[in-house]
mmCIF file of C-alpha atoms in Angstrom:
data_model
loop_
_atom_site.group_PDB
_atom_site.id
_atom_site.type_symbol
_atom_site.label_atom_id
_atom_site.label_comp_id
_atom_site.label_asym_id
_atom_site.label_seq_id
_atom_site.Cartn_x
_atom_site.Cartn_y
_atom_site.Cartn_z
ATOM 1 C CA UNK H 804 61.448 -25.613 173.738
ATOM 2 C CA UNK H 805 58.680 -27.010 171.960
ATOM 3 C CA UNK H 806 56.382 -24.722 170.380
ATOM 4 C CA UNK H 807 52.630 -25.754 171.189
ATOM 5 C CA UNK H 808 51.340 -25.753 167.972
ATOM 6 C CA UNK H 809 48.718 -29.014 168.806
ATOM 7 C CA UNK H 810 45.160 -28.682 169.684
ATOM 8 C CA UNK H 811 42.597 -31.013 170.040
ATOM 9 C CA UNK H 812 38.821 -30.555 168.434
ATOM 10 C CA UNK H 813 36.499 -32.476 170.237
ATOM 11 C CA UNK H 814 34.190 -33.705 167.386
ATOM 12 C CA UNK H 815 32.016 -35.013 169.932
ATOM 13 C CA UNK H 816 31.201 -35.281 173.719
ATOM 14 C CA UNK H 817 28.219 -37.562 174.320
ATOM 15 C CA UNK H 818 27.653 -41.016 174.904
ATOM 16 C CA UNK H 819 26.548 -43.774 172.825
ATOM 17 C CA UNK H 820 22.786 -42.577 173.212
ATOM 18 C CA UNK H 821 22.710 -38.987 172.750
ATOM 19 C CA UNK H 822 20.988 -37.745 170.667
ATOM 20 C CA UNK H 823 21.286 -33.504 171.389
ATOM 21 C CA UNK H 824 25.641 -33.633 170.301
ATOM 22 C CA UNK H 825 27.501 -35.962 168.608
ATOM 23 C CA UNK H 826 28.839 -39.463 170.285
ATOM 24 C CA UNK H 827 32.607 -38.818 171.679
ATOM 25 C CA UNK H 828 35.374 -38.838 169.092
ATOM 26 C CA UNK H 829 38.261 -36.228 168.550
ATOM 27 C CA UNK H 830 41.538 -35.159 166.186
ATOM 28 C CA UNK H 831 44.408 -34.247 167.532
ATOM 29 C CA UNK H 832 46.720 -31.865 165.246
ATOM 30 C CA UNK H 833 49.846 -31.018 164.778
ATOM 31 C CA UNK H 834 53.543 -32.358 164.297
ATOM 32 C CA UNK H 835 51.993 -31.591 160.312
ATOM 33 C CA UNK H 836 49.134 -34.502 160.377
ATOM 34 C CA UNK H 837 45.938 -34.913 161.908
ATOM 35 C CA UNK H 838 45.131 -37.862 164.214
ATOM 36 C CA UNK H 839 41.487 -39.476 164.363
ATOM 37 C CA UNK H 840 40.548 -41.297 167.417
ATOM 38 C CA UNK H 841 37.066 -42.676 167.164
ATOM 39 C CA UNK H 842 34.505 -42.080 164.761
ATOM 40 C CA UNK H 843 31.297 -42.031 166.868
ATOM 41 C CA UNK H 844 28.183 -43.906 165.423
ATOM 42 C CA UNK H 845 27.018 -42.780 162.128
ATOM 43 C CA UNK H 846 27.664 -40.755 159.334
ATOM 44 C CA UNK H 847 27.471 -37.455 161.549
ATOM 45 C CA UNK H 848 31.140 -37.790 161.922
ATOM 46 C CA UNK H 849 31.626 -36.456 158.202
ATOM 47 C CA UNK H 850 29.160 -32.825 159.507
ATOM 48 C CA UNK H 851 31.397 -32.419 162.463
ATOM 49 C CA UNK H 852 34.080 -32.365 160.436
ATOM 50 C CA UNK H 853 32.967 -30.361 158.207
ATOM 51 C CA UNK H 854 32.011 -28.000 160.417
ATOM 52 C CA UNK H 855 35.422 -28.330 162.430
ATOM 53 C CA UNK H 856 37.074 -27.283 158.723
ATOM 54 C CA UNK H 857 38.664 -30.941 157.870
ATOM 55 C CA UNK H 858 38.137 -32.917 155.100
ATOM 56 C CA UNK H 859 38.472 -36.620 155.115
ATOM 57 C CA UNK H 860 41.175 -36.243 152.862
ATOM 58 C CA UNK H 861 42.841 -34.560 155.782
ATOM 59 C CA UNK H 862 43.107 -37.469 158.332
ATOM 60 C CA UNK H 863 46.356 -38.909 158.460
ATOM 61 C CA UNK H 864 46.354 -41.639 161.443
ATOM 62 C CA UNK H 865 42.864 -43.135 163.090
ATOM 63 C CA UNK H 866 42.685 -44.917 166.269
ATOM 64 C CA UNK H 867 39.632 -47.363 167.264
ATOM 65 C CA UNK H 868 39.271 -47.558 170.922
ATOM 66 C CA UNK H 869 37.211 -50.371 170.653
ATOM 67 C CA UNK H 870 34.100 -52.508 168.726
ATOM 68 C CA UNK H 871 31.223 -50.276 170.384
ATOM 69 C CA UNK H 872 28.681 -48.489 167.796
ATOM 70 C CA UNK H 873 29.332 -45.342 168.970
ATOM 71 C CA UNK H 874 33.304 -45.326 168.372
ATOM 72 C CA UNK H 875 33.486 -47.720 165.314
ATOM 73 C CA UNK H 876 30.544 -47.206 162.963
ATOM 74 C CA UNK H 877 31.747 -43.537 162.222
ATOM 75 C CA UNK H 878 35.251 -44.952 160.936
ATOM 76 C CA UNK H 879 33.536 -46.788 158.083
ATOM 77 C CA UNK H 880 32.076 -43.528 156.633
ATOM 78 C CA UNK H 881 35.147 -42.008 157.265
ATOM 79 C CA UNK H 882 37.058 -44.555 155.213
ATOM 80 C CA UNK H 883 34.281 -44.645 152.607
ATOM 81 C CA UNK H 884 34.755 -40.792 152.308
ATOM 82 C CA UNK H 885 38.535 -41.278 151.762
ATOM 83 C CA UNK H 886 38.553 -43.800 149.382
ATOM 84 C CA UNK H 887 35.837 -41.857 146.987
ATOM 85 C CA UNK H 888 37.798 -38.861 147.175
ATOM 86 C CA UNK H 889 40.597 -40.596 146.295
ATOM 87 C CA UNK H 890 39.025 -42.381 143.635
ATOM 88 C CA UNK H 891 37.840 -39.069 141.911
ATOM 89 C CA UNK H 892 40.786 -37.585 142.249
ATOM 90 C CA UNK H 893 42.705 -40.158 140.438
ATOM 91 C CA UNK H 894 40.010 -40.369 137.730
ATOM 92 C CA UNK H 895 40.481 -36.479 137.246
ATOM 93 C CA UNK H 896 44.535 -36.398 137.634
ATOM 94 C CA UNK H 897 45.600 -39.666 136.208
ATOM 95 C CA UNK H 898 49.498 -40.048 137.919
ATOM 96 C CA UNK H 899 51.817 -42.133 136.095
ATOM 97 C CA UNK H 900 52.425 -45.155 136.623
ATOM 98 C CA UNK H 901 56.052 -46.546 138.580
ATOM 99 C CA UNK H 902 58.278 -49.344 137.080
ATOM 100 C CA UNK H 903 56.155 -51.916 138.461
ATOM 101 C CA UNK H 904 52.854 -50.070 136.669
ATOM 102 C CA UNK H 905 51.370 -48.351 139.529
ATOM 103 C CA UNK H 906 51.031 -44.756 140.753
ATOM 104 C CA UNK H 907 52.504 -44.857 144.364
ATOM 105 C CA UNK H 908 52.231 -40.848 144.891
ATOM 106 C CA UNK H 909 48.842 -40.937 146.805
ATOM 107 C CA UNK H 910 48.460 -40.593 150.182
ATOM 108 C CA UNK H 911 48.321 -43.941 152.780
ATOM 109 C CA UNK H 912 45.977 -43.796 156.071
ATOM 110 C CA UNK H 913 47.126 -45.518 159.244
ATOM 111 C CA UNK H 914 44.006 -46.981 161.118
ATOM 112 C CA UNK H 915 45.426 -48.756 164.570
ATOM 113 C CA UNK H 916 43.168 -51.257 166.977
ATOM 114 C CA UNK H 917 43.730 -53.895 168.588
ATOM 115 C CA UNK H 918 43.173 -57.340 167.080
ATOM 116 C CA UNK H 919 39.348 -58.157 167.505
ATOM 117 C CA UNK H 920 39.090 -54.001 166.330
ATOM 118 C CA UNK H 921 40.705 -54.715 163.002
ATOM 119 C CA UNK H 922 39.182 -57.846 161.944
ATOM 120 C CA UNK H 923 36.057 -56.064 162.363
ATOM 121 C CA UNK H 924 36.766 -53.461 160.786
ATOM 122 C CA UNK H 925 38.565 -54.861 157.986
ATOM 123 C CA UNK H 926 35.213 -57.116 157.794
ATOM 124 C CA UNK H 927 32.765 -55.097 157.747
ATOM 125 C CA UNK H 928 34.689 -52.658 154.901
ATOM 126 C CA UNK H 929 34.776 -55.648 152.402
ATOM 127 C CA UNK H 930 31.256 -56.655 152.966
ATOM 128 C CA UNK H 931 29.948 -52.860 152.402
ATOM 129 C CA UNK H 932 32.077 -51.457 150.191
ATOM 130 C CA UNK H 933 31.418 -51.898 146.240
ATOM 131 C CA UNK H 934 34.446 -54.238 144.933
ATOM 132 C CA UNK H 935 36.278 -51.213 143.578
ATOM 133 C CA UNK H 936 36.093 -49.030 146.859
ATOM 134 C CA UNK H 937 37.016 -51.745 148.781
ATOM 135 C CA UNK H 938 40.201 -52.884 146.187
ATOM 136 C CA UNK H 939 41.224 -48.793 146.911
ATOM 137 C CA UNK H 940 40.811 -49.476 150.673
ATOM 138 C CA UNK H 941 43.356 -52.314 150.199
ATOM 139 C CA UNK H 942 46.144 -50.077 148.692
ATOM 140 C CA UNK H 943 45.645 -47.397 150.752
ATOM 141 C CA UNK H 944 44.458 -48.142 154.360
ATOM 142 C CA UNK H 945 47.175 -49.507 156.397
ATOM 143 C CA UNK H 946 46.176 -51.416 158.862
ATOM 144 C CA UNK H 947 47.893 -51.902 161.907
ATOM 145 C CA UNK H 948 46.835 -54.572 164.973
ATOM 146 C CA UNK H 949 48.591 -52.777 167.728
ATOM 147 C CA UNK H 950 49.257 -54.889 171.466
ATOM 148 C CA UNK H 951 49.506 -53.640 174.809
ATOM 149 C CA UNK H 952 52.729 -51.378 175.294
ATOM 150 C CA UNK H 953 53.146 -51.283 171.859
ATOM 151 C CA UNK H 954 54.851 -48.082 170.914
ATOM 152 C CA UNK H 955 54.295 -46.128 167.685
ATOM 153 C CA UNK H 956 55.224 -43.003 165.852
ATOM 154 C CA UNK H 957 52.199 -40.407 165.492
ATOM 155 C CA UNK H 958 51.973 -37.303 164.392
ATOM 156 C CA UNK H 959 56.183 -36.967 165.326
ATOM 157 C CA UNK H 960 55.474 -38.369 168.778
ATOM 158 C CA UNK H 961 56.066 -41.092 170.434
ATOM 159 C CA UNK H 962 52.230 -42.566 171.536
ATOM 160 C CA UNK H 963 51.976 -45.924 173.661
ATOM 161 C CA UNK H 964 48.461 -48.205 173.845
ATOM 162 C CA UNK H 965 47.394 -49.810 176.262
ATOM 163 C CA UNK H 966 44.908 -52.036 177.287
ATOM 164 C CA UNK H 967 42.313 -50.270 179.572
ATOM 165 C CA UNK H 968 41.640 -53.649 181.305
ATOM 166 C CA UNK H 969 37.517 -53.186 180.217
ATOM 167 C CA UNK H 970 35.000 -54.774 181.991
ATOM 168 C CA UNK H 971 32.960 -55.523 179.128
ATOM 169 C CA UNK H 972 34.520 -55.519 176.054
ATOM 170 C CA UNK H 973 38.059 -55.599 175.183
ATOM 171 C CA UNK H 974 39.407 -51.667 174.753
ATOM 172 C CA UNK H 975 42.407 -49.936 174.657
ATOM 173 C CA UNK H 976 43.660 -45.923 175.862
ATOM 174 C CA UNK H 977 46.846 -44.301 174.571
ATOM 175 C CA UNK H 978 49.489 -42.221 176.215
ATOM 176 C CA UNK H 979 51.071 -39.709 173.334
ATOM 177 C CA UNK H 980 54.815 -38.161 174.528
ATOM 178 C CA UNK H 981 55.016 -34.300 174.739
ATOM 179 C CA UNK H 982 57.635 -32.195 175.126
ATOM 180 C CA UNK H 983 59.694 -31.629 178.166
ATOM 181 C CA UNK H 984 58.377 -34.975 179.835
ATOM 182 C CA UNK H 985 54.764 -33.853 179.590
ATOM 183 C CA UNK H 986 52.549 -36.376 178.378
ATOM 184 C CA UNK H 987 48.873 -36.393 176.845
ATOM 185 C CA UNK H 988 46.528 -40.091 178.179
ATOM 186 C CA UNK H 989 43.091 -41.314 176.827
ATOM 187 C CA UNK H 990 41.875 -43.498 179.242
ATOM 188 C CA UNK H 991 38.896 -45.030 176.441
ATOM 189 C CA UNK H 992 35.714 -44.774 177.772
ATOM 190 C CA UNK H 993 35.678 -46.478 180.855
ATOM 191 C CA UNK H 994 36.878 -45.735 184.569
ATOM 192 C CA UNK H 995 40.598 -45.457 185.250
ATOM 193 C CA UNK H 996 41.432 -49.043 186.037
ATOM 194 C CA UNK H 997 44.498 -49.007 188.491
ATOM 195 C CA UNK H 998 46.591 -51.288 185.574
ATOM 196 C CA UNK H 999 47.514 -48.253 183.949
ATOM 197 C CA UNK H 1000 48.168 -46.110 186.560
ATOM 198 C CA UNK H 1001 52.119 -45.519 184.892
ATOM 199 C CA UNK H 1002 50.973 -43.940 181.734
ATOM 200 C CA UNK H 1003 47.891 -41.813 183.788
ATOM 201 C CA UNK H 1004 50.183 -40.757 186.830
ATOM 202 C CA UNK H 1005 51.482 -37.033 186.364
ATOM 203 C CA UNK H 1006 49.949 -36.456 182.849
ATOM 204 C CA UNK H 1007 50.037 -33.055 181.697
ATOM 205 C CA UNK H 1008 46.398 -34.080 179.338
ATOM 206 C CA UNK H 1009 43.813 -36.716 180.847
ATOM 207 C CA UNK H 1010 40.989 -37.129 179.067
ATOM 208 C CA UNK H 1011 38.751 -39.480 180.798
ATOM 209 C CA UNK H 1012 35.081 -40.157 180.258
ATOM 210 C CA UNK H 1013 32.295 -38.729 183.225
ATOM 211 C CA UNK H 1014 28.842 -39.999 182.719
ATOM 212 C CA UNK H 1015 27.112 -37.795 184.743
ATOM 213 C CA UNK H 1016 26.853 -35.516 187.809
ATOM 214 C CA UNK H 1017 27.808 -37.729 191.048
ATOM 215 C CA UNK H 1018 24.288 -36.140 192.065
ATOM 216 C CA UNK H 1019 22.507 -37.752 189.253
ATOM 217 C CA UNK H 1020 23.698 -41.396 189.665
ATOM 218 C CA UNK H 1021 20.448 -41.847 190.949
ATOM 219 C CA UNK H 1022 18.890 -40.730 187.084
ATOM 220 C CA UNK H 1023 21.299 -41.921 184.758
ATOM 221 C CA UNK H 1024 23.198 -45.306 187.242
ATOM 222 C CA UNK H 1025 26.719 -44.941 185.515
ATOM 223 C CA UNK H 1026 27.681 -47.754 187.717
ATOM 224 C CA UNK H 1027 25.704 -50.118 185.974
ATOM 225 C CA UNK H 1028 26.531 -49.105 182.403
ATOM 226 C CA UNK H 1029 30.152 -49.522 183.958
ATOM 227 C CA UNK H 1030 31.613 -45.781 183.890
ATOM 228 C CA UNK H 1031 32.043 -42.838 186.032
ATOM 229 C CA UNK H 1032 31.051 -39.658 187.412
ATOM 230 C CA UNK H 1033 31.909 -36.687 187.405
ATOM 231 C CA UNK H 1034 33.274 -36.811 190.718
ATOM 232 C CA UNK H 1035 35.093 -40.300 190.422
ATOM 233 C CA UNK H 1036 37.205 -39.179 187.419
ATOM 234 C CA UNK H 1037 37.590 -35.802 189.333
ATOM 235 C CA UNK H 1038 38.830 -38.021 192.528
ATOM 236 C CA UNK H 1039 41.371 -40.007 189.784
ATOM 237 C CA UNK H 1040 43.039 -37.398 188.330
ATOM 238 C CA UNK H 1041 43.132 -35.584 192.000
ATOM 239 C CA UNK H 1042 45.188 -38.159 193.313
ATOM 240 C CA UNK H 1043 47.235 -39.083 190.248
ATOM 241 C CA UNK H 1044 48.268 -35.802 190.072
ATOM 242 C CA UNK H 1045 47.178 -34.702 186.713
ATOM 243 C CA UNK H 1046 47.631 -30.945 185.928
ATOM 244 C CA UNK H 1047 44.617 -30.812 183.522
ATOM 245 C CA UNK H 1048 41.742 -33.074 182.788
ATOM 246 C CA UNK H 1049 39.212 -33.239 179.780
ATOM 247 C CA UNK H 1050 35.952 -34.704 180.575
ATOM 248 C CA UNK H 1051 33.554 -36.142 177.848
ATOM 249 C CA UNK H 1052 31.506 -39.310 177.033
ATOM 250 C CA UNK H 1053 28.570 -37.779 179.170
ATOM 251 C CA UNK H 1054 24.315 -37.574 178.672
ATOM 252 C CA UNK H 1055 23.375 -35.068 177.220
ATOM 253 C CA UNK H 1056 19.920 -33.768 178.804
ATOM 254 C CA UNK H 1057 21.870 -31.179 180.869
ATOM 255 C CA UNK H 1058 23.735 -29.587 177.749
ATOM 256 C CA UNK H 1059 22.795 -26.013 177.815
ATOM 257 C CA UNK H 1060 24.088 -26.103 181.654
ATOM 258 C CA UNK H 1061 26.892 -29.207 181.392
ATOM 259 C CA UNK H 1062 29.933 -27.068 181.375
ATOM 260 C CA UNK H 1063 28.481 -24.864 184.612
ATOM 261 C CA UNK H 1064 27.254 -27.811 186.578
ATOM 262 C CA UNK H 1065 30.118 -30.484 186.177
ATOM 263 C CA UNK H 1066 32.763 -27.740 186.729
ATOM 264 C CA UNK H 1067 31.062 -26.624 189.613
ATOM 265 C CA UNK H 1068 30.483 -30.326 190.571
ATOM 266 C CA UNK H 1069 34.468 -30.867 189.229
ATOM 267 C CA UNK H 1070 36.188 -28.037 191.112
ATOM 268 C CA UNK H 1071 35.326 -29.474 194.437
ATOM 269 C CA UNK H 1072 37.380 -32.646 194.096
ATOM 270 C CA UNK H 1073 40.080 -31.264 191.558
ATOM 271 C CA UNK H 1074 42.425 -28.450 191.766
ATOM 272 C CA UNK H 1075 43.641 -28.651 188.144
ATOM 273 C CA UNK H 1076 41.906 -26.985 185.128
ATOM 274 C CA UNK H 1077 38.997 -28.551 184.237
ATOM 275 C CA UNK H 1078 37.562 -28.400 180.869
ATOM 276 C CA UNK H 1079 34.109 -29.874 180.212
ATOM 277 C CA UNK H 1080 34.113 -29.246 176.172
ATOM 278 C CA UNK H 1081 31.491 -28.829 173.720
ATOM 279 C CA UNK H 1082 31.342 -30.429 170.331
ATOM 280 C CA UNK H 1083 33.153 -28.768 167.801
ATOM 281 C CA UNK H 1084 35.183 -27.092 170.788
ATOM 282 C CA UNK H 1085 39.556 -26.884 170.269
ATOM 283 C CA UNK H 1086 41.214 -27.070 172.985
ATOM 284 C CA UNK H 1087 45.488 -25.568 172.817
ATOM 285 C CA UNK H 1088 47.467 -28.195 174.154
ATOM 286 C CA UNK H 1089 49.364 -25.105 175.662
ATOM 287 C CA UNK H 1090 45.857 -25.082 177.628
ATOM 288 C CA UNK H 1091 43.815 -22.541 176.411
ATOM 289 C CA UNK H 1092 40.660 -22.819 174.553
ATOM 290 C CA UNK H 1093 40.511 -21.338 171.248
ATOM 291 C CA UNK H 1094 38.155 -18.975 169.864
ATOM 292 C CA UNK H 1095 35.445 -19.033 167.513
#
């Protein structure tokens, strides 16, 4: 039997205009590593993790959903932060050198996307960085174009991405193995998309993105901007069969009331648990949140 010694902090819950929390990103830990997915849109992402007690230095694996400002432009000051560290450190604590002349001691980052993701990335890193950030970057920043189905090995599990078939730009979920059968699925931040029902269906862990309040489609139109509610992804993990569902990516003018009024809204159209977090919030994956 596994012991559930993973949690996920939710760095941040909103979408890509909020402006009252931070734009959705998250780390999942455990299996001795810590796994970045998104970065959200600015240089916020290095506060919230501050504040969530992880340093840069910390991050292991990073996954880019996809080329939006909200999930991407957090990643470079993420890297940035990693590479400086890394850079002092070797200035203060000199290693020596291997047979071929080089220290090969330090820590390597895995940052996964698919193809469009890491040529941008990659990109944009060598046009912003100074020359000898960005020559750091190169020897220790793996970067990895993954495809759909393409199987890797994260944090000692075994986690699957997939293409979310997007409706505007190309974007990409990931379905991470648990124990005992259970698995954990990111559907991006986009509506379930019938395509990838297999790795949603009977998942222990959805997290899935909910705009707004099905009674405030009339305010905020999710439809046009191309997500959900929070009755659609409510509806999707209903009849999919999901045992417990994370909702995020959502405004964020009803804060002080969002975790009331979308599981209120929630509980009528899903009979899992239902957990509409908070920035900065850990969730167990045993299913309890934790406590201040």
């Amino acid at each position: 039997m596994e012991c559930f010694s993973m949690k996920i902090t939710m760095l941040g819950t909103g979408n890509a205009m909020v402006t009252e929390c931070y734009n959705t990103c998250f780390m999942i830990s455990g299996g001795n590593g810590n796994f970045l997915v998104d970065g959200g849109g600015g240089n916020t992402i290095l506060r919230q993790l501050k504040k969530a007690g992880y340093r840069c230095s910390d991050i292991d694996e990073i996954f880019v959903t996809h080329k939006h400002i909200d999930h991407i432009l957090g990643i470079i000051w993420v890297i940035r932060k990693i590479c400086q560290s890394g850079m002092q450190k070797k200035e203060k604590h000199p290693e020596p050198a291997n047979a071929g002349g080089k220290a090969d001691s330090e820590k390597k980052v895995n940052v996964y996307g698919h193809e469009e993701v890491i040529g941008l990335l990659k990109n944009m890193l060598r046009g912003l960085l100074w020359e000898n950030q960005w020559n750091y970057v190169s020897g220790h920043i793996r970067f990895h174009v993954v495809e759909d189905g393409e199987a890797r090995t994260i944090l000692n599990r075994r986690v699957t991405f997939f293409d979310i078939h997007s409706t505007k730009d190309r974007q990409f979920g990931f379905c991470m193995e648990m124990a005992d059968g259970r698995k954990l699925t990111c559907c991006g931040d986009e509506p379930y998309h019938p395509y990838v029902r297999a790795y949603v269906e009977n998942s222990e862990w959805l997290l899935h993105e909910a705009f707004c309040l099905h009674s405030q489609s009339d305010i905020f139109a999710p439809y046009e901007k191309h997500h959900s509610t929070v009755k659609d992804a409510c509806e999707t993990a209903e009849a999919l069969q999901v045992r417990k569902l994370i909702l995020y990516h959502t405004e964020d003018r009803s804060l002080p009331d969002r975790k009331r009024l979308y599981a209120e809204e929630g509980g009528r159209f899903f009979h899992g648990k239902l957990y509409v977090p908070d920035d900065l919030e850990c969730i167990r994956l045993d299913g309890d949140v934790e406590e201040e």
